[in-house]
Short mmCIF file of C-alpha atoms and ligand atoms in Angstrom, two decimals:
data_model
loop_
_atom_site.label_atom_id
_atom_site.label_comp_id
_atom_site.label_asym_id
_atom_site.label_seq_id
_atom_site.Cartn_x
_atom_site.Cartn_y
_atom_site.Cartn_z
CA UNK A 1 13.14 113.78 84.74
CA UNK A 2 13.50 111.95 81.43
CA UNK A 3 10.35 110.01 80.65
CA UNK A 4 9.18 107.64 77.91
CA UNK A 5 5.47 107.08 77.34
CA UNK A 6 4.59 103.94 75.40
CA UNK A 7 1.27 104.37 73.61
CA UNK A 8 0.03 107.74 72.32
CA UNK A 9 -3.73 107.31 72.72
CA UNK A 10 -5.82 109.70 74.81
CA UNK A 11 -4.02 108.84 78.02
CA UNK A 12 -0.47 108.56 76.71
CA UNK A 13 -0.49 111.68 74.58
CA UNK A 14 -2.12 113.93 77.18
CA UNK A 15 0.13 112.56 79.94
CA UNK A 16 3.24 113.06 77.82
CA UNK A 17 2.28 116.62 76.86
CA UNK A 18 1.47 117.59 80.47
CA UNK A 19 4.72 116.09 81.81
CA UNK A 20 6.62 118.10 79.19
CA UNK A 21 4.66 121.23 80.12
CA UNK A 22 5.94 121.07 83.71
CA UNK A 23 9.53 120.70 82.53
CA UNK A 24 10.23 116.99 82.10
CA UNK A 25 11.80 115.68 78.87
CA UNK A 26 9.36 113.28 77.28
CA UNK A 27 9.65 110.77 74.45
CA UNK A 28 6.30 109.43 73.25
CA UNK A 29 6.50 106.02 71.58
CA UNK A 30 3.86 104.48 69.36
CA UNK A 31 4.03 101.32 67.26
CA UNK A 32 1.82 103.01 64.64
CA UNK A 33 4.39 104.72 62.41
CA UNK A 34 1.75 106.81 60.61
CA UNK A 35 0.54 108.21 63.93
CA UNK A 36 4.11 109.09 64.88
CA UNK A 37 4.61 110.78 61.50
CA UNK A 38 1.39 112.79 62.01
CA UNK A 39 2.49 113.89 65.48
CA UNK A 40 5.99 114.75 64.25
CA UNK A 41 4.47 116.98 61.58
CA UNK A 42 2.41 118.89 64.18
CA UNK A 43 -0.87 116.99 63.70
CA UNK A 44 -3.02 115.70 66.58
CA UNK A 45 -4.97 112.46 66.02
CA UNK A 46 -7.71 113.28 68.58
CA UNK A 47 -9.81 116.25 69.62
CA UNK A 48 -9.06 117.23 73.19
CA UNK A 49 -9.42 120.86 74.34
CA UNK A 50 -6.04 122.51 74.93
CA UNK A 51 -3.99 119.55 73.72
CA UNK A 52 -2.89 120.86 70.34
CA UNK A 53 -1.39 124.04 71.85
CA UNK A 54 0.29 122.05 74.59
CA UNK A 55 1.89 119.62 72.13
CA UNK A 56 3.02 122.35 69.75
CA UNK A 57 4.54 124.45 72.54
CA UNK A 58 6.47 121.58 74.09
CA UNK A 59 7.70 120.15 70.79
CA UNK A 60 9.01 123.64 69.93
CA UNK A 61 10.69 123.85 73.35
CA UNK A 62 12.45 120.53 72.70
CA UNK A 63 10.82 118.81 75.68
CA UNK A 64 8.47 116.54 73.71
CA UNK A 65 9.34 114.20 70.85
CA UNK A 66 7.86 111.17 69.11
CA UNK A 67 9.35 107.92 67.90
CA UNK A 68 8.11 104.52 66.71
CA UNK A 69 11.03 102.83 68.50
CA UNK A 70 10.49 101.52 72.04
CA UNK A 71 14.22 100.88 72.38
CA UNK A 72 14.95 104.55 71.58
CA UNK A 73 12.37 105.73 74.12
CA UNK A 74 13.84 103.50 76.81
CA UNK A 75 17.43 104.45 76.03
CA UNK A 76 16.60 108.14 76.56
CA UNK A 77 14.54 107.80 79.76
CA UNK A 78 14.76 107.10 83.48
CA UNK A 79 11.06 106.29 83.82
CA UNK A 80 8.97 104.33 81.30
CA UNK A 81 5.19 104.75 81.38
CA UNK A 82 2.98 102.10 79.79
CA UNK A 83 -0.19 103.66 78.37
CA UNK A 84 -1.42 101.11 75.84
CA UNK A 85 -5.04 99.97 75.44
CA UNK A 86 -6.59 97.30 77.66
CA UNK A 87 -9.73 96.58 75.59
CA UNK A 88 -12.58 94.40 76.81
CA UNK A 89 -12.87 90.77 75.73
CA UNK A 90 -16.30 89.36 74.82
CA UNK A 91 -16.75 87.88 78.32
CA UNK A 92 -16.05 91.22 80.07
CA UNK A 93 -12.48 90.29 81.01
CA UNK A 94 -9.61 92.53 79.92
CA UNK A 95 -7.37 91.88 76.93
CA UNK A 96 -3.89 92.14 78.42
CA UNK A 97 -2.00 91.28 75.24
CA UNK A 98 -0.78 94.84 74.53
CA UNK A 99 0.56 95.26 78.08
CA UNK A 100 2.23 91.84 77.95
CA UNK A 101 3.91 92.52 74.64
CA UNK A 102 5.14 95.96 75.79
CA UNK A 103 6.54 94.31 78.93
CA UNK A 104 8.51 91.89 76.74
CA UNK A 105 9.73 94.75 74.52
CA UNK A 106 10.87 96.72 77.57
CA UNK A 107 12.67 93.64 78.88
CA UNK A 108 14.64 93.27 75.67
CA UNK A 109 15.87 96.90 75.82
CA UNK A 110 16.74 97.21 79.51
CA UNK A 111 20.43 97.75 80.09
CA UNK A 112 20.40 99.54 83.45
CA UNK A 113 17.91 100.36 86.27
CA UNK A 114 14.59 101.79 85.11
CA UNK A 115 11.22 102.49 86.70
CA UNK A 116 8.38 100.98 84.69
CA UNK A 117 5.04 102.59 85.42
CA UNK A 118 1.71 101.17 84.46
CA UNK A 119 -0.76 103.96 83.63
CA UNK A 120 -3.29 101.87 81.70
CA UNK A 121 -6.38 100.68 83.58
CA UNK A 122 -5.63 97.10 84.50
CA UNK A 123 -6.94 94.28 86.69
CA UNK A 124 -5.48 94.02 90.17
CA UNK A 125 -2.21 92.02 90.26
CA UNK A 126 -1.14 93.24 86.80
CA UNK A 127 1.92 94.95 88.28
CA UNK A 128 3.08 91.60 89.64
CA UNK A 129 2.58 90.00 86.23
CA UNK A 130 4.44 92.79 84.42
CA UNK A 131 7.35 92.44 86.83
CA UNK A 132 7.40 88.66 86.34
CA UNK A 133 7.32 89.05 82.55
CA UNK A 134 10.13 91.61 82.44
CA UNK A 135 12.25 89.47 84.73
CA UNK A 136 11.65 86.42 82.54
CA UNK A 137 12.53 88.11 79.23
CA UNK A 138 15.29 90.46 80.43
CA UNK A 139 18.61 88.96 79.38
CA UNK A 140 20.78 91.65 81.03
CA UNK A 141 19.35 90.76 84.46
CA UNK A 142 19.43 94.44 85.56
CA UNK A 143 17.31 95.77 88.43
CA UNK A 144 14.01 97.53 87.75
CA UNK A 145 10.85 98.50 89.61
CA UNK A 146 7.26 98.26 88.45
CA UNK A 147 4.91 100.98 89.71
CA UNK A 148 1.16 101.33 89.36
CA UNK A 149 0.04 104.91 88.68
CA UNK A 150 -3.57 104.87 87.44
CA UNK A 151 -4.94 107.76 85.38
CA UNK A 152 -8.16 109.50 86.36
CA UNK A 153 -8.55 111.87 83.42
CA UNK A 154 -11.88 112.49 81.76
CA UNK A 155 -12.00 112.88 78.01
CA UNK A 156 -12.83 116.45 77.10
CA UNK A 157 -11.21 117.69 80.33
CA UNK A 158 -8.09 115.55 80.13
CA UNK A 159 -5.54 118.39 80.13
CA UNK A 160 -7.29 120.13 83.02
CA UNK A 161 -7.60 116.86 84.98
CA UNK A 162 -3.95 116.07 84.46
CA UNK A 163 -2.63 119.54 85.26
CA UNK A 164 -4.83 119.85 88.37
CA UNK A 165 -5.44 116.32 89.65
CA UNK A 166 -7.52 115.65 92.79
CA UNK A 167 -4.86 113.13 93.81
CA UNK A 168 -1.98 111.10 92.43
CA UNK A 169 -1.87 107.39 93.30
CA UNK A 170 1.49 105.64 93.30
CA UNK A 171 1.51 101.90 93.95
CA UNK A 172 4.93 100.38 94.71
CA UNK A 173 6.44 97.12 95.85
CA UNK A 174 9.65 98.75 97.11
CA UNK A 175 10.67 102.24 98.28
CA UNK A 176 13.31 102.72 95.58
CA UNK A 177 11.05 104.32 92.90
CA UNK A 178 9.08 106.56 95.29
CA UNK A 179 11.38 109.61 95.19
CA UNK A 180 11.50 109.69 91.38
CA UNK A 181 7.71 109.31 91.12
CA UNK A 182 7.22 112.15 93.60
CA UNK A 183 9.62 114.30 91.61
CA UNK A 184 7.62 113.70 88.43
CA UNK A 185 4.38 114.75 90.10
CA UNK A 186 5.64 117.48 92.46
CA UNK A 187 4.94 120.32 89.96
CA UNK A 188 1.25 119.40 89.84
CA UNK A 189 0.76 120.25 93.52
CA UNK A 190 -1.72 117.44 94.25
CA UNK A 191 -1.83 115.11 97.24
CA UNK A 192 0.25 112.00 96.49
CA UNK A 193 -0.91 108.70 97.95
CA UNK A 194 1.66 105.91 98.10
CA UNK A 195 0.20 102.40 98.39
CA UNK A 196 1.12 98.84 97.48
CA UNK A 197 0.63 98.03 93.76
CA UNK A 198 -2.49 95.88 94.24
CA UNK A 199 -4.28 98.65 96.17
CA UNK A 200 -3.34 101.25 93.55
CA UNK A 201 -4.75 99.05 90.80
CA UNK A 202 -7.96 98.53 92.75
CA UNK A 203 -8.39 102.27 93.42
CA UNK A 204 -8.95 102.86 89.71
CA UNK A 205 -11.66 100.23 89.25
CA UNK A 206 -13.22 101.11 92.60
CA UNK A 207 -13.43 104.83 91.73
CA UNK A 208 -14.85 104.37 88.23
CA UNK A 209 -17.39 101.79 89.39
CA UNK A 210 -18.52 104.12 92.17
CA UNK A 211 -18.97 107.01 89.72
CA UNK A 212 -20.99 104.75 87.41
CA UNK A 213 -23.02 103.72 90.46
CA UNK A 214 -23.78 107.38 91.21
CA UNK A 215 -25.08 107.88 87.66
CA UNK A 216 -27.21 104.72 87.77
CA UNK A 217 -28.56 105.82 91.14
CA UNK A 218 -29.63 109.14 89.61
CA UNK A 219 -31.18 107.29 86.66
CA UNK A 220 -33.11 104.97 88.99
CA UNK A 221 -34.34 108.06 90.86
CA UNK A 222 -35.43 109.50 87.51
CA UNK A 223 -37.76 106.52 87.02
CA UNK A 224 -39.30 107.08 90.48
CA UNK A 225 -39.57 110.82 89.85
CA UNK A 226 -41.46 110.29 86.60
CA UNK A 227 -43.87 107.91 88.32
CA UNK A 228 -44.31 110.26 91.29
CA UNK A 229 -44.53 113.53 89.36
CA UNK A 230 -41.30 114.82 90.92
CA UNK A 231 -38.24 116.41 89.30
CA UNK A 232 -35.00 114.39 89.40
CA UNK A 233 -32.85 117.49 88.99
CA UNK A 234 -34.35 118.99 92.14
CA UNK A 235 -33.95 115.70 93.99
CA UNK A 236 -30.28 115.23 93.02
CA UNK A 237 -29.55 118.92 93.73
CA UNK A 238 -30.98 118.51 97.19
CA UNK A 239 -29.02 115.31 97.70
CA UNK A 240 -25.79 116.62 96.24
CA UNK A 241 -25.60 119.59 98.62
CA UNK A 242 -24.94 117.09 101.40
CA UNK A 243 -21.15 117.25 101.42
CA UNK A 244 -20.99 113.53 102.15
CA UNK A 245 -22.68 112.87 98.78
CA UNK A 246 -21.50 115.74 96.54
CA UNK A 247 -23.25 117.14 93.49
CA UNK A 248 -21.20 115.62 90.68
CA UNK A 249 -22.04 112.54 88.58
CA UNK A 250 -25.70 112.67 89.59
CA UNK A 251 -26.98 113.85 86.20
CA UNK A 252 -29.79 111.60 85.00
CA UNK A 253 -30.08 111.07 81.26
CA UNK A 254 -29.48 108.46 78.60
CA UNK A 255 -26.98 106.66 80.81
CA UNK A 256 -23.21 106.48 80.78
CA UNK A 257 -21.07 105.35 77.86
CA UNK A 258 -17.53 105.90 76.65
CA UNK A 259 -14.43 103.81 76.63
CA UNK A 260 -14.07 103.62 80.43
CA UNK A 261 -17.19 103.16 82.55
CA UNK A 262 -18.83 100.27 80.64
CA UNK A 263 -15.50 98.49 80.24
CA UNK A 264 -14.22 99.11 83.76
CA UNK A 265 -17.49 97.94 85.31
CA UNK A 266 -17.41 94.67 83.36
CA UNK A 267 -13.75 94.20 84.20
CA UNK A 268 -14.29 94.86 87.91
CA UNK A 269 -17.23 92.45 88.05
CA UNK A 270 -15.09 89.87 86.28
CA UNK A 271 -12.05 90.42 88.53
CA UNK A 272 -14.24 90.23 91.64
CA UNK A 273 -15.72 86.93 90.44
CA UNK A 274 -12.22 85.56 89.90
CA UNK A 275 -11.38 86.59 93.45
CA UNK A 276 -14.47 84.74 94.67
CA UNK A 277 -16.89 87.65 95.12
CA UNK A 278 -20.09 88.07 93.11
CA UNK A 279 -20.38 91.89 92.82
CA UNK A 280 -24.17 91.95 92.32
CA UNK A 281 -24.40 95.64 93.19
CA UNK A 282 -22.35 96.48 90.08
CA UNK A 283 -24.41 94.14 87.90
CA UNK A 284 -27.43 96.21 88.90
CA UNK A 285 -25.53 99.39 87.97
CA UNK A 286 -25.09 97.92 84.47
CA UNK A 287 -28.72 96.83 84.28
CA UNK A 288 -30.07 100.25 85.26
CA UNK A 289 -27.87 101.79 82.56
CA UNK A 290 -29.20 99.40 79.91
CA UNK A 291 -32.82 99.91 81.04
CA UNK A 292 -32.42 103.66 80.85
CA UNK A 293 -31.80 103.56 77.10
CA UNK A 294 -34.64 101.08 76.51
CA UNK A 295 -36.98 103.32 78.52
CA UNK A 296 -36.03 106.38 76.45
CA UNK A 297 -36.61 104.57 73.15
CA UNK A 298 -40.01 103.44 74.42
CA UNK A 299 -40.84 107.04 75.27
CA UNK A 300 -40.14 108.01 71.66
CA UNK A 301 -42.15 105.04 70.37
CA UNK A 302 -45.10 105.73 72.64
CA UNK A 303 -45.29 109.33 71.43
CA UNK A 304 -44.66 108.82 67.71
CA UNK A 305 -46.59 105.50 67.71
CA UNK A 306 -44.95 104.12 64.54
CA UNK A 307 -41.29 104.94 63.88
CA UNK A 308 -41.22 103.55 60.35
CA UNK A 309 -40.76 106.41 57.87
CA UNK A 310 -40.57 109.00 60.66
CA UNK A 311 -37.84 111.60 60.28
CA UNK A 312 -35.95 112.23 63.53
CA UNK A 313 -33.30 114.88 64.20
CA UNK A 314 -30.47 113.87 66.53
CA UNK A 315 -28.35 116.46 68.34
CA UNK A 316 -25.20 114.83 69.65
CA UNK A 317 -23.26 111.72 68.63
CA UNK A 318 -20.27 111.81 71.01
CA UNK A 319 -20.56 109.77 74.20
CA UNK A 320 -20.53 113.05 76.14
CA UNK A 321 -19.72 116.74 75.70
CA UNK A 322 -16.29 118.12 74.76
CA UNK A 323 -15.04 115.08 72.88
CA UNK A 324 -15.09 113.60 69.38
CA UNK A 325 -15.12 110.09 70.85
CA UNK A 326 -18.05 107.87 69.85
CA UNK A 327 -16.88 104.63 71.49
CA UNK A 328 -19.79 103.04 73.39
CA UNK A 329 -21.74 106.24 72.83
CA UNK A 330 -25.34 106.12 74.07
CA UNK A 331 -26.17 108.57 71.23
CA UNK A 332 -24.92 106.13 68.56
CA UNK A 333 -26.73 103.24 70.26
CA UNK A 334 -29.92 105.31 70.15
CA UNK A 335 -29.43 106.06 66.43
CA UNK A 336 -29.03 102.36 65.63
CA UNK A 337 -32.17 101.50 67.59
CA UNK A 338 -34.21 104.16 65.78
CA UNK A 339 -32.84 103.10 62.38
CA UNK A 340 -33.75 99.48 63.14
CA UNK A 341 -37.34 100.62 63.73
CA UNK A 342 -37.38 102.16 60.23
CA UNK A 343 -36.91 105.85 61.15
CA UNK A 344 -34.65 108.08 59.08
CA UNK A 345 -32.21 110.38 60.88
CA UNK A 346 -30.76 113.86 60.47
CA UNK A 347 -27.73 113.98 62.77
CA UNK A 348 -25.35 116.64 64.04
CA UNK A 349 -22.48 116.83 66.53
CA UNK A 350 -20.09 119.76 67.08
CA UNK A 351 -16.97 117.51 67.02
CA UNK A 352 -17.80 113.84 66.51
CA UNK A 353 -19.26 113.71 62.98
CA UNK A 354 -16.07 112.43 61.30
CA UNK A 355 -15.61 109.62 63.81
CA UNK A 356 -19.35 108.85 63.82
CA UNK A 357 -19.39 108.19 60.06
CA UNK A 358 -17.38 105.01 60.62
CA UNK A 359 -20.03 103.51 62.93
CA UNK A 360 -23.10 105.30 61.58
CA UNK A 361 -22.54 105.52 57.84
CA UNK A 362 -24.07 108.32 55.76
CA UNK A 363 -26.92 107.10 53.55
CA UNK A 364 -29.21 104.17 54.36
CA UNK A 365 -31.41 106.38 56.51
CA UNK A 366 -28.79 108.72 58.01
CA UNK A 367 -28.08 112.26 56.81
CA UNK A 368 -25.28 114.33 58.36
CA UNK A 369 -26.27 117.99 58.76
CA UNK A 370 -23.58 120.68 59.16
CA UNK A 371 -25.68 123.30 60.95
CA UNK A 372 -27.16 122.65 64.41
CA UNK A 373 -30.17 124.88 63.70
CA UNK A 374 -30.99 123.00 60.47
CA UNK A 375 -31.13 119.50 62.00
CA UNK A 376 -34.84 119.60 62.88
CA UNK A 377 -35.99 120.69 59.38
CA UNK A 378 -38.91 118.55 58.25
CA UNK A 379 -38.56 116.26 61.28
CA UNK A 380 -41.33 114.54 63.22
CA UNK A 381 -39.21 114.77 66.37
CA UNK A 382 -35.90 116.11 67.63
CA UNK A 383 -33.74 114.26 70.19
CA UNK A 384 -30.97 115.68 72.39
CA UNK A 385 -28.60 112.74 72.85
CA UNK A 386 -25.37 114.35 74.17
CA UNK A 387 -24.96 117.04 76.83
CA UNK A 388 -23.10 119.57 74.63
CA UNK A 389 -23.72 122.97 76.30
CA UNK A 390 -24.05 124.71 72.91
CA UNK A 391 -27.31 122.84 72.29
CA UNK A 392 -28.93 125.18 74.82
CA UNK A 393 -28.21 127.96 72.28
CA UNK A 394 -30.41 126.27 69.68
CA UNK A 395 -32.70 128.69 67.81
CA UNK A 396 -35.88 127.22 69.30
CA UNK A 397 -38.30 129.43 67.39
CA UNK A 398 -36.73 128.49 64.04
CA UNK A 399 -36.49 124.85 65.13
CA UNK A 400 -40.15 124.65 66.08
CA UNK A 401 -41.27 126.36 62.85
CA UNK A 402 -39.14 124.05 60.68
CA UNK A 403 -40.47 120.80 62.12
CA UNK A 404 -43.36 118.74 60.79
CA UNK A 405 -44.44 118.19 64.40
CA UNK A 406 -42.71 120.07 67.24
CA UNK A 407 -41.81 117.12 69.45
CA UNK A 408 -38.58 117.28 71.45
CA UNK A 409 -37.11 114.40 73.45
CA UNK A 410 -34.41 115.78 75.70
CA UNK A 411 -32.23 112.83 76.77
CA UNK A 412 -29.89 115.10 78.74
CA UNK A 413 -32.33 117.46 80.51
CA UNK A 414 -30.80 120.55 78.87
CA UNK A 415 -34.02 122.57 78.61
CA UNK A 416 -36.64 123.83 81.04
CA UNK A 417 -39.92 121.90 80.58
CA UNK A 418 -42.10 124.96 81.36
CA UNK A 419 -40.27 127.16 78.87
CA UNK A 420 -40.42 124.47 76.17
CA UNK A 421 -44.16 124.12 76.61
CA UNK A 422 -44.54 127.90 76.40
CA UNK A 423 -42.65 127.82 73.09
CA UNK A 424 -45.14 125.29 71.75
CA UNK A 425 -43.10 122.08 71.97
CA UNK A 426 -44.40 118.69 73.01
CA UNK A 427 -41.44 118.16 75.32
CA UNK A 428 -40.27 115.09 77.20
CA UNK A 429 -37.11 114.73 79.24
CA UNK A 430 -35.76 112.28 81.81
CA UNK A 431 -37.17 112.11 85.34
CA UNK A 432 -39.06 115.40 85.17
C1 LIG B 1 -14.24 108.44 83.11
C2 LIG B 1 -13.80 108.89 84.52
O1 LIG B 1 -14.53 110.06 84.91
C3 LIG B 1 -12.31 109.14 84.55
O2 LIG B 1 -11.90 109.49 85.87
C4 LIG B 1 -11.60 107.88 84.11
O3 LIG B 1 -10.23 108.01 84.15
C5 LIG B 1 -12.07 107.47 82.71
O4 LIG B 1 -13.49 107.31 82.73
P1 LIG B 1 -14.76 109.60 80.76
O5 LIG B 1 -15.20 108.24 80.31
O6 LIG B 1 -13.84 110.38 79.89
O7 LIG B 1 -14.02 109.51 82.19
O8 LIG B 1 -16.07 110.49 80.96
P2 LIG B 1 -17.00 110.99 82.16
O9 LIG B 1 -17.02 112.47 82.15
O10 LIG B 1 -16.69 110.33 83.42
O11 LIG B 1 -18.44 110.49 81.61
C6 LIG B 1 -18.71 109.12 81.39
C7 LIG B 1 -20.15 108.93 80.94
O12 LIG B 1 -21.06 109.19 82.00
C8 LIG B 1 -20.60 109.81 79.79
O13 LIG B 1 -21.36 109.04 78.87
C9 LIG B 1 -21.48 110.86 80.44
O14 LIG B 1 -22.45 111.36 79.57
C10 LIG B 1 -22.09 110.05 81.57
N1 LIG B 1 -22.52 110.86 82.73
C11 LIG B 1 -21.59 111.52 83.47
C12 LIG B 1 -23.86 110.90 83.08
O15 LIG B 1 -24.73 110.28 82.43
N2 LIG B 1 -24.22 111.61 84.19
C13 LIG B 1 -23.32 112.28 84.97
O16 LIG B 1 -23.75 112.89 85.97
C14 LIG B 1 -21.96 112.25 84.60
#
């Protein structure tokens, strides 16, 4: 198939590269000419495992190209994917202006039948609005179909998630685009679910809200476990082995962050309210997540007593492992809270330090350290804020010896409490 992808962010770029990898011819379009120039010269604007190789290979094979021109992308393609941002507005609703303007741009370039696929995460009924907009602005009056095809990829595992999806959801309002959509996804070998467009749009918000609910459930259990002297990891392991529950997304810690869960929850609550339903269950999911961070900061305060002039090492700035993304990162939130209390920070992340500097500037209390094992030097406490697996390889003997006081707050439950005590740490984690 010939495919255009409009928007080369995380979703657009990974989707484009994976479609090219399975043999489709893909044109990635981005309004940001400097981003297009970077991609054309072999550069990758984000860190995502496996992506650079994938892009290079498919550009070399002639299956993947980049252009700033939407018209060019549309002219070359049978199917047009929209993968532009849908950022949150201050009231939790979704800013649809990028989608709307892309719909108008598509309308002005349509000269024969095309399938227009929405991949961005959008409120239910967006497909209807996109179709209405294209119809209104399309002077040629040609036929087209709008399809909803939500993405389910996780940052850090995006290539893997796209190449081996659990399922592909295709929401349509007529049968005409179904065969082409199935052809695009056939090489991935996943079950394909065909629904109406409204259901497809809801599947995305329903799935992400449920995953966030699982995490908040584990975090609420962590509070009970601490009070009861139990271990949340044992409790969630025991729960997760029930195949009806499943073991994933039950990891208690500092709470969820990132560009999806917080935004999608707010959006879903907002959409539900507009549809006349007060989704109080999801409000509680948000509240538990907010409380979890406050509880962790209090733990640090209770132990160190006064944070002013305390030096604290922070391991992890990304919102989770395997990414350089710091958007809505619990780790960055934690840093700001500790800085506000007058602490000074020595911070390290395997991938996210460049991006973190923009939101957590060097100086004024924050020092970026290039070596994981040197972060704790001279510190009154060390905090694990992101679940990077390499933090378990920390030289604990050196770390302990280099600290002013060997206090470790493990916000991601990476270490064994018994072992940490044996090594001489005052060790606190979450729900254990
Ligand atoms: C998520 C969804 O998983 C994905 O399907 C969707 O398309 C986009 O949103 P992403 O935001 O990339 O993906 O990350 P994810 O791996 O889901 O983690 C989100 C947050 O939850 C992170 O802050 C992570 O640290 C936290 N988390 C995850 C937990 O606190 N505990 C868990 O058990 C799992």
